PDB file of C-alpha atoms in Angstrom:
ATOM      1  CA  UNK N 181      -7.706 -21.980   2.956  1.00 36.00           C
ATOM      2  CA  UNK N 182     -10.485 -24.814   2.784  1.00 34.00           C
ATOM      3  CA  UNK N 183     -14.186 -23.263   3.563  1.00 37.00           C
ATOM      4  CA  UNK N 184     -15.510 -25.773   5.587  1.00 41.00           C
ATOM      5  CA  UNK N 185     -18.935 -24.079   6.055  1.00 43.00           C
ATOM      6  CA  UNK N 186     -20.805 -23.852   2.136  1.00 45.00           C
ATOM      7  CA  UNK N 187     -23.116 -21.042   3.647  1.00 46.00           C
ATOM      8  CA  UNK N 188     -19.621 -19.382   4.128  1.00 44.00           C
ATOM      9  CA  UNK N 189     -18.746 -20.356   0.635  1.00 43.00           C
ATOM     10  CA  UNK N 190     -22.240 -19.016  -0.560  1.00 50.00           C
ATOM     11  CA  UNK N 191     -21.517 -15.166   1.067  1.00 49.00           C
ATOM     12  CA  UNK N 192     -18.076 -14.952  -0.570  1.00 46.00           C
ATOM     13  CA  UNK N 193     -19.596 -15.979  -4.122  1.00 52.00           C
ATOM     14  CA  UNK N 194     -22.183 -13.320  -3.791  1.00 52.00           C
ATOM     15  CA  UNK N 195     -19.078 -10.831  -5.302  1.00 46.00           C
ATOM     16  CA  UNK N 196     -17.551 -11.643  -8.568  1.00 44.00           C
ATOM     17  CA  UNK N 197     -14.264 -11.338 -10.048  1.00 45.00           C
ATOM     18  CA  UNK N 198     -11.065 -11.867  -8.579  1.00 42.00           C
ATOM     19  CA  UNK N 199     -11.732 -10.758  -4.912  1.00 48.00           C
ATOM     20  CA  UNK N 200     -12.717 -13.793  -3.585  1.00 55.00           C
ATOM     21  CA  UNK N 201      -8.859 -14.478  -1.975  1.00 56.00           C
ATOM     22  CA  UNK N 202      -9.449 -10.830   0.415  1.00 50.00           C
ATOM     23  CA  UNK N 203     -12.852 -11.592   1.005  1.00 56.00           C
ATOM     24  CA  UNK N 204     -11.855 -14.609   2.838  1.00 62.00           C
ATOM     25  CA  UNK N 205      -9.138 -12.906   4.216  1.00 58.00           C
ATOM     26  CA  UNK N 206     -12.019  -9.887   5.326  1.00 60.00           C
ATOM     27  CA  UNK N 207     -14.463 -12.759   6.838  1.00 71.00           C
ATOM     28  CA  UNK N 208     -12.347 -12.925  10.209  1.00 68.00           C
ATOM     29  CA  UNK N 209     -12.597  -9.023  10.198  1.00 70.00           C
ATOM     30  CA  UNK N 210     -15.903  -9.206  11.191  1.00 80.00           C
ATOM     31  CA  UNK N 211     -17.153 -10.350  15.272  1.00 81.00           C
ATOM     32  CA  UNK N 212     -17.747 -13.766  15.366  1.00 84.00           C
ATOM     33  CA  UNK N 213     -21.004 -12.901  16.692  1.00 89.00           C
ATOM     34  CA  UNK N 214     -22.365 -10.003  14.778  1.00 91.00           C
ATOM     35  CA  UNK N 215     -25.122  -7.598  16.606  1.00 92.00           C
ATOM     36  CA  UNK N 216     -27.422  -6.347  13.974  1.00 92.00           C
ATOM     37  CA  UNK N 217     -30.971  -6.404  12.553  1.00 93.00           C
ATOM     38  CA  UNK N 218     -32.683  -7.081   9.285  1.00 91.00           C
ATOM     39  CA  UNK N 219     -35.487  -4.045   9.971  1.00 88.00           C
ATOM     40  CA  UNK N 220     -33.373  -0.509  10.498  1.00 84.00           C
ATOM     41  CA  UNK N 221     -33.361   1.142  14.115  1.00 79.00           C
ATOM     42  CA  UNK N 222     -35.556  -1.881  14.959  1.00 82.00           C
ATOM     43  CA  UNK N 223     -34.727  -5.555  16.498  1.00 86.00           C
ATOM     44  CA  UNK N 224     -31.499  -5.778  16.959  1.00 91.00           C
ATOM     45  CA  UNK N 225     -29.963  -8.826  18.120  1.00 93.00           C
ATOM     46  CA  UNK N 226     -26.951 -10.680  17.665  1.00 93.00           C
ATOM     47  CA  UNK N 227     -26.308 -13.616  15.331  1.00 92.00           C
ATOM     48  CA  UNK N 228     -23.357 -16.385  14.535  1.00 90.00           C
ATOM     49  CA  UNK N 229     -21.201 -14.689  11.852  1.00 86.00           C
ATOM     50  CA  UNK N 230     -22.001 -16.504   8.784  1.00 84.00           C
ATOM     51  CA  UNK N 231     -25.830 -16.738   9.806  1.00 88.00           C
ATOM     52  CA  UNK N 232     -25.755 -13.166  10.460  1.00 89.00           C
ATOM     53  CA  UNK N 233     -23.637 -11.826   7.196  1.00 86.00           C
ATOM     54  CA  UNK N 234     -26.549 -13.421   5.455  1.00 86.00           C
ATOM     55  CA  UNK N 235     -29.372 -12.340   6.982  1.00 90.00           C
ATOM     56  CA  UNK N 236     -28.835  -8.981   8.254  1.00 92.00           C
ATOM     57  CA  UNK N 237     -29.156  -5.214   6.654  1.00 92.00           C
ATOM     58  CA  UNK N 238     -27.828  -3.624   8.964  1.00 93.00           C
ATOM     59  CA  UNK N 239     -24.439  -4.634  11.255  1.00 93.00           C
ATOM     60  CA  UNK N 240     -21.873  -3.770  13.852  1.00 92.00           C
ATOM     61  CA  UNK N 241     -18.508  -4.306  12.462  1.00 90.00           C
ATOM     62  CA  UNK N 242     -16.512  -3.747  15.805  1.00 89.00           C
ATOM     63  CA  UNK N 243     -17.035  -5.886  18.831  1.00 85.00           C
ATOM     64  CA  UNK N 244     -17.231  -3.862  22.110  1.00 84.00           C
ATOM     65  CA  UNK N 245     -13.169  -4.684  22.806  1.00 88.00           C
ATOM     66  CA  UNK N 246     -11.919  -4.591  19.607  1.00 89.00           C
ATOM     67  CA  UNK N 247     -11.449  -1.914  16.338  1.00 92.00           C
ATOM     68  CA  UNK N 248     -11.529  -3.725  13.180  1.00 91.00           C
ATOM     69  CA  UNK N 249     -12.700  -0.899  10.840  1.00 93.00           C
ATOM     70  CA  UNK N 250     -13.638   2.279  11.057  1.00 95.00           C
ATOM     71  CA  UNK N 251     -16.303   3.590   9.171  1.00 95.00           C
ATOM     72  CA  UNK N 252     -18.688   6.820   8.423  1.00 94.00           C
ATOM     73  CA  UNK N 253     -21.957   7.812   6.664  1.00 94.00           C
ATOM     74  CA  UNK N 254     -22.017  10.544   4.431  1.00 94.00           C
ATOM     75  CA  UNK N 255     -26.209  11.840   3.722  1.00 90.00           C
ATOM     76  CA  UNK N 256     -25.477  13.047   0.015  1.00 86.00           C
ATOM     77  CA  UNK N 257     -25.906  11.608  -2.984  1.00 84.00           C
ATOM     78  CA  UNK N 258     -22.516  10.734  -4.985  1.00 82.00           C
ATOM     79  CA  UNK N 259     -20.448   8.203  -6.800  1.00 84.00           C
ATOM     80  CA  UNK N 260     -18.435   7.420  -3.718  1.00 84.00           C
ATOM     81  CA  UNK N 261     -15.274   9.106  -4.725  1.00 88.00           C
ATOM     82  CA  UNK N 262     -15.229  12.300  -2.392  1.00 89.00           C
ATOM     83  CA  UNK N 263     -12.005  10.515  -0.480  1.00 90.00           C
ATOM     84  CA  UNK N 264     -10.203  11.242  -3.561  1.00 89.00           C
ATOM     85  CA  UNK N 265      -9.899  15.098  -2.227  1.00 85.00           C
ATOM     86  CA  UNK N 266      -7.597  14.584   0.776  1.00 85.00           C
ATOM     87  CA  UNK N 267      -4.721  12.370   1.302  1.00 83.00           C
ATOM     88  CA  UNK N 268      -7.326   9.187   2.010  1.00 91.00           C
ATOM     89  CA  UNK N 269      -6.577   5.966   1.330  1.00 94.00           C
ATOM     90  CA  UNK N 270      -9.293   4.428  -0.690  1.00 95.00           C
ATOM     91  CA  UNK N 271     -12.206   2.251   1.286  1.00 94.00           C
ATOM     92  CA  UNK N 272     -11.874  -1.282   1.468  1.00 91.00           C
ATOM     93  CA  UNK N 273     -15.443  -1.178   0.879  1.00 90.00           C
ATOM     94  CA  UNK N 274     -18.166   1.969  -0.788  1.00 94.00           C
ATOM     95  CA  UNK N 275     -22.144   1.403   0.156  1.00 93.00           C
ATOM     96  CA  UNK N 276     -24.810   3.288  -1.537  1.00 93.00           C
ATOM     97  CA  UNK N 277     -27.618   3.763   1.098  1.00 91.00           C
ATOM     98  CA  UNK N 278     -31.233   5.336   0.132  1.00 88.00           C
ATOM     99  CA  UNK N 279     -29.770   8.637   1.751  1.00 88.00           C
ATOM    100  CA  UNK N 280     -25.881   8.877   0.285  1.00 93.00           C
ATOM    101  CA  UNK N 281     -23.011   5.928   1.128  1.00 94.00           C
ATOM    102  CA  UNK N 282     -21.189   4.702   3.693  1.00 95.00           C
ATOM    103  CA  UNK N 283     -17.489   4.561   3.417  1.00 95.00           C
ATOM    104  CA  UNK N 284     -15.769   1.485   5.139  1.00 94.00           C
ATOM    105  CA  UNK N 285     -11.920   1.056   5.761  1.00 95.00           C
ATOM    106  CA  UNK N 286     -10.554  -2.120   7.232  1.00 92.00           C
ATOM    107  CA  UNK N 287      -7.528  -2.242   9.625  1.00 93.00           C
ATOM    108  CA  UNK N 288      -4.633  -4.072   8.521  1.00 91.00           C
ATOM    109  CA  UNK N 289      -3.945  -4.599  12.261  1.00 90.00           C
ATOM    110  CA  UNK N 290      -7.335  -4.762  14.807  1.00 90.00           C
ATOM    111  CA  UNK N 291      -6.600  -2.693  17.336  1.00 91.00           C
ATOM    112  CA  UNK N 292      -8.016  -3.975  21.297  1.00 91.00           C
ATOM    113  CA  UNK N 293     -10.329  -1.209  22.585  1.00 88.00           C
ATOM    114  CA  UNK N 294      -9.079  -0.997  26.099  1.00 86.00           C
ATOM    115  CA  UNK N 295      -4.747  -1.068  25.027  1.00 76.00           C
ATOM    116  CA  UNK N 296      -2.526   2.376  24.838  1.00 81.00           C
ATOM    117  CA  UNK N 297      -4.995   4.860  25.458  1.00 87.00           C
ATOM    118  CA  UNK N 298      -3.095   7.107  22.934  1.00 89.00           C
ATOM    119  CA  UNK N 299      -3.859   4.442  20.292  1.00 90.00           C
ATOM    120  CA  UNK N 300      -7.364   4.673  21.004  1.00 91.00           C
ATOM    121  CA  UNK N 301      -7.364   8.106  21.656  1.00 90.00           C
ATOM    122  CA  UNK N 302      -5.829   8.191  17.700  1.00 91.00           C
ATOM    123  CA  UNK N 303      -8.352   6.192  16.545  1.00 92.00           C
ATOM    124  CA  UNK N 304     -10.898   8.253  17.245  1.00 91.00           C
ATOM    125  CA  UNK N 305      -8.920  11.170  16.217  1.00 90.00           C
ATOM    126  CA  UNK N 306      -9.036   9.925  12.679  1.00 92.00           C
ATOM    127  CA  UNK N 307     -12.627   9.089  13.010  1.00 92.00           C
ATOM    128  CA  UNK N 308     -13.641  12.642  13.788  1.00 90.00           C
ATOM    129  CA  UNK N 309     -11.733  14.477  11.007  1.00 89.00           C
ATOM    130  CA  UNK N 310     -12.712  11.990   8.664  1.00 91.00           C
ATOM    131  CA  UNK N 311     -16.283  12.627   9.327  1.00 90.00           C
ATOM    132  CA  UNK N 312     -15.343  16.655   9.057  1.00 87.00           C
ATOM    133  CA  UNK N 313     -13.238  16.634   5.674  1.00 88.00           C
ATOM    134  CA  UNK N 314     -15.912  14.235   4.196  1.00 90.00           C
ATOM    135  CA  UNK N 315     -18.924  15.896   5.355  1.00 89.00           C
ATOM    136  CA  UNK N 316     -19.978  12.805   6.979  1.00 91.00           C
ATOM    137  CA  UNK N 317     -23.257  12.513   9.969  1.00 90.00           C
ATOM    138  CA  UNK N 318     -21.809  13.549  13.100  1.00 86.00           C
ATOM    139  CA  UNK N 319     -25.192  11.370  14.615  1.00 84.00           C
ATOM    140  CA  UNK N 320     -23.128   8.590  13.051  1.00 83.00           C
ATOM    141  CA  UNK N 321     -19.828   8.708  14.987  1.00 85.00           C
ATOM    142  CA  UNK N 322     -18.690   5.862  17.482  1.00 87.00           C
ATOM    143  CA  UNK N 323     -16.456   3.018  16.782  1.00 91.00           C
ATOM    144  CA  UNK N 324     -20.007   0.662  17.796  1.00 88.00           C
ATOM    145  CA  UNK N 325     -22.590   2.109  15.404  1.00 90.00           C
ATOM    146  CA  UNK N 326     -24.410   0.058  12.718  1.00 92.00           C
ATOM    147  CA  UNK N 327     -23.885   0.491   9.476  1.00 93.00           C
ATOM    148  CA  UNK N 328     -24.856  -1.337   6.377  1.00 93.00           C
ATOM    149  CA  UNK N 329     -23.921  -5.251   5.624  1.00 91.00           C
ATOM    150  CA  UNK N 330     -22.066  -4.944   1.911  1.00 86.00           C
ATOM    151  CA  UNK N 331     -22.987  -8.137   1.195  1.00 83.00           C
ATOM    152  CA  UNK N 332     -26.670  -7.447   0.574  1.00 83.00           C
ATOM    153  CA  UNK N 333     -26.448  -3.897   0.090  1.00 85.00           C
ATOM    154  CA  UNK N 334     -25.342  -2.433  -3.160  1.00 89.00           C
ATOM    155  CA  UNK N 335     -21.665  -2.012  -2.490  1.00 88.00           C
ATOM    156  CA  UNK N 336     -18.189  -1.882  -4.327  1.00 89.00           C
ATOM    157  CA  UNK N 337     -15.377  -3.682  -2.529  1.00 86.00           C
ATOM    158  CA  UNK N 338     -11.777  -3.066  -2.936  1.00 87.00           C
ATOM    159  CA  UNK N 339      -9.955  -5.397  -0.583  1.00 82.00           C
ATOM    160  CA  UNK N 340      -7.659  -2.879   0.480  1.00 90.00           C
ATOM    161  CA  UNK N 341      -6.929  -2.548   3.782  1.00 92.00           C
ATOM    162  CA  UNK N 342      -5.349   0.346   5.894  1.00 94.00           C
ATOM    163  CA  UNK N 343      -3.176   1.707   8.729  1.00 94.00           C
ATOM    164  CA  UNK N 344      -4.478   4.439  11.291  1.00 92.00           C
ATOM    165  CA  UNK N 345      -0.811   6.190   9.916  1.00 91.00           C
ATOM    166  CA  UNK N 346      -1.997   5.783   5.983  1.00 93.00           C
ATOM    167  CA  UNK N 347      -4.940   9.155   7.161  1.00 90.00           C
ATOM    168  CA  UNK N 348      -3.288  12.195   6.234  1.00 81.00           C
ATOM    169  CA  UNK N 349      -5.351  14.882   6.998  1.00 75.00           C
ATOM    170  CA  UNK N 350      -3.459  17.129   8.411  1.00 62.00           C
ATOM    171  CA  UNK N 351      -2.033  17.767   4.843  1.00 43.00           C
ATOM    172  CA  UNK N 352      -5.481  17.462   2.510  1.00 43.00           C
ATOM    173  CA  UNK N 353      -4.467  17.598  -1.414  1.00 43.00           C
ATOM    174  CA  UNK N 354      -7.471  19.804  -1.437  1.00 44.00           C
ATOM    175  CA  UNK N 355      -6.914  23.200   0.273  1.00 53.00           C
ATOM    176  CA  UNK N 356     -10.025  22.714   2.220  1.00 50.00           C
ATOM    177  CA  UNK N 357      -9.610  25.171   4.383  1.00 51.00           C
ATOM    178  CA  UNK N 358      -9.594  27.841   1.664  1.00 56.00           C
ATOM    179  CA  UNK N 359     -12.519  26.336   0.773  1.00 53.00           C
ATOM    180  CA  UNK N 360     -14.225  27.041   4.312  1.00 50.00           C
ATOM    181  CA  UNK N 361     -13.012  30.304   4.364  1.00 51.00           C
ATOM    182  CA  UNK N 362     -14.639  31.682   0.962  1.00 55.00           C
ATOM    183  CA  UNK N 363     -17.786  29.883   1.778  1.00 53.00           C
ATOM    184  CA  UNK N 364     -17.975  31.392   5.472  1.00 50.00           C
ATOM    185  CA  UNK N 365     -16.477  35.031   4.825  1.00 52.00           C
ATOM    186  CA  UNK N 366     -17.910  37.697   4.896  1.00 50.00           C
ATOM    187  CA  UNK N 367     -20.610  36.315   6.826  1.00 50.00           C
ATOM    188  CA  UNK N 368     -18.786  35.505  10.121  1.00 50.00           C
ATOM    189  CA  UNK N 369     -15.184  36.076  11.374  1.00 54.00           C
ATOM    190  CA  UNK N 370     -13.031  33.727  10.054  1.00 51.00           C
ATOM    191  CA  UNK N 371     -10.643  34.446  12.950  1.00 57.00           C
ATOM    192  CA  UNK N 372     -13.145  32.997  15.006  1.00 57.00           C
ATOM    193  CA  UNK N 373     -14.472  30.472  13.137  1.00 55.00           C
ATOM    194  CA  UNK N 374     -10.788  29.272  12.770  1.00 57.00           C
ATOM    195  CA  UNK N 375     -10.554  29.602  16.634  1.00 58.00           C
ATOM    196  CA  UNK N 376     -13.306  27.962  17.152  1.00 56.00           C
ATOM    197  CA  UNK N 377     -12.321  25.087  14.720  1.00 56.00           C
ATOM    198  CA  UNK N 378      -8.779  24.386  16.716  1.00 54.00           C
ATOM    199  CA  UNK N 379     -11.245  24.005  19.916  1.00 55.00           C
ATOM    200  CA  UNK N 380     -12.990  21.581  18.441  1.00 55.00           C
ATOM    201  CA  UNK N 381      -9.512  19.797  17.080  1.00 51.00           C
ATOM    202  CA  UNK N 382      -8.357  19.964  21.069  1.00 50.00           C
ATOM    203  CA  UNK N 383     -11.845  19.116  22.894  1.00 51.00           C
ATOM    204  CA  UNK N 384     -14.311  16.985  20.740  1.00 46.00           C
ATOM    205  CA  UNK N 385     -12.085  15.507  18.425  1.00 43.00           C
ATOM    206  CA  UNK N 386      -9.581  14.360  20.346  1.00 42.00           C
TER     207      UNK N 386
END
């Protein structure tokens, strides 16, 4: 592929190594106009992609009509390896944020916002019990939030990109439910709270 753009060329040489071929490859993942803001929770705007991969802190990486990632914010402090835990396929990219990291996976295949409702209705399926195994900020969940640019915030990138089908979490490699159970009991019912957990599986998370 020839970069016609060298502002283009200067955003893919901000990572070193051998990564450059996916990061190419990950430019056309992004909108080509990007909605996003230098200042956090404050003027947001949209820019040209290039312009705005270089300028902004903070960016939406889905358009309004189409999924290209999905990502979540976890508040806690850690190397970025808690996906190890469940059947998880590792994040395309990992960025450390003043509060924890965000976690970012891209889609092999985008997927348009408004085609088979049970698609979508997946999607966000795998969103939700991402952001439960992971302990991630449920103030944080939408497919249109803003999350961190990982080209000019300390990131690790991966290039490895990921199927809605690759999320296992139905089957974690960590028995996390065990987990919930010995840090809940004896101090509520874990009948109900296990009750209570399949609503939320059949009503919010779905």
């Amino acid at each position: 592929m020839i970069l016609k753009s060298k502002k283009r060329w200067n955003i893919i040489n901000k990572f070193k190594g051998n990564k450059n071929q996916e990061l190419r490859h990950l430019f056309n993942f992004f909108p080509k106009e990007i909605f996003g803001s230098t200042i956090k929770n404050d003027y947001y705007h949209t820019k040209d992609r290039t312009q705005a991969l270089n300028d902004f802190k903070f960016i939406q990486y889905n358009s309004k009509d189409i999924l290209s990632v999905i990502a979540i914010d976890i508040d806690t402090h850690q190397d970025g390896s808690c996906w190890q835990d469940y059947n998880i396929p590792e994040p395309t990219w990992t960025i450390w944020t003043d509060r924890g990291i965000q976690l970012i996976w891209a889609l092999k295949d985008t997927i348009p916002l408004n085609a088979n409702k049970k698609i979508v209705k997946y999607a966000k399926d795998t969103l939700h019990k991402l952001i439960f195994a992971l302990d991630g900020d449920i103030n944080a969940i939408g497919f249109n939030r803003v999350f961190r640019n990982p080209i000019n915030n300390p990131s690790r990138f991966t290039g490895n990109l990921v199927s809605l089908k690759d999320f296992d979490l139905r089957t974690p490699s960590q028995n996390w439910w065990d987990k919930v159970k010995k840090q809940f009991a004896p101090s509520v019912n874990v009948r109900l709270y296990s009750e209570f957990v399949k609503l939320l599986f059949k009503g919010l998370f779905l």
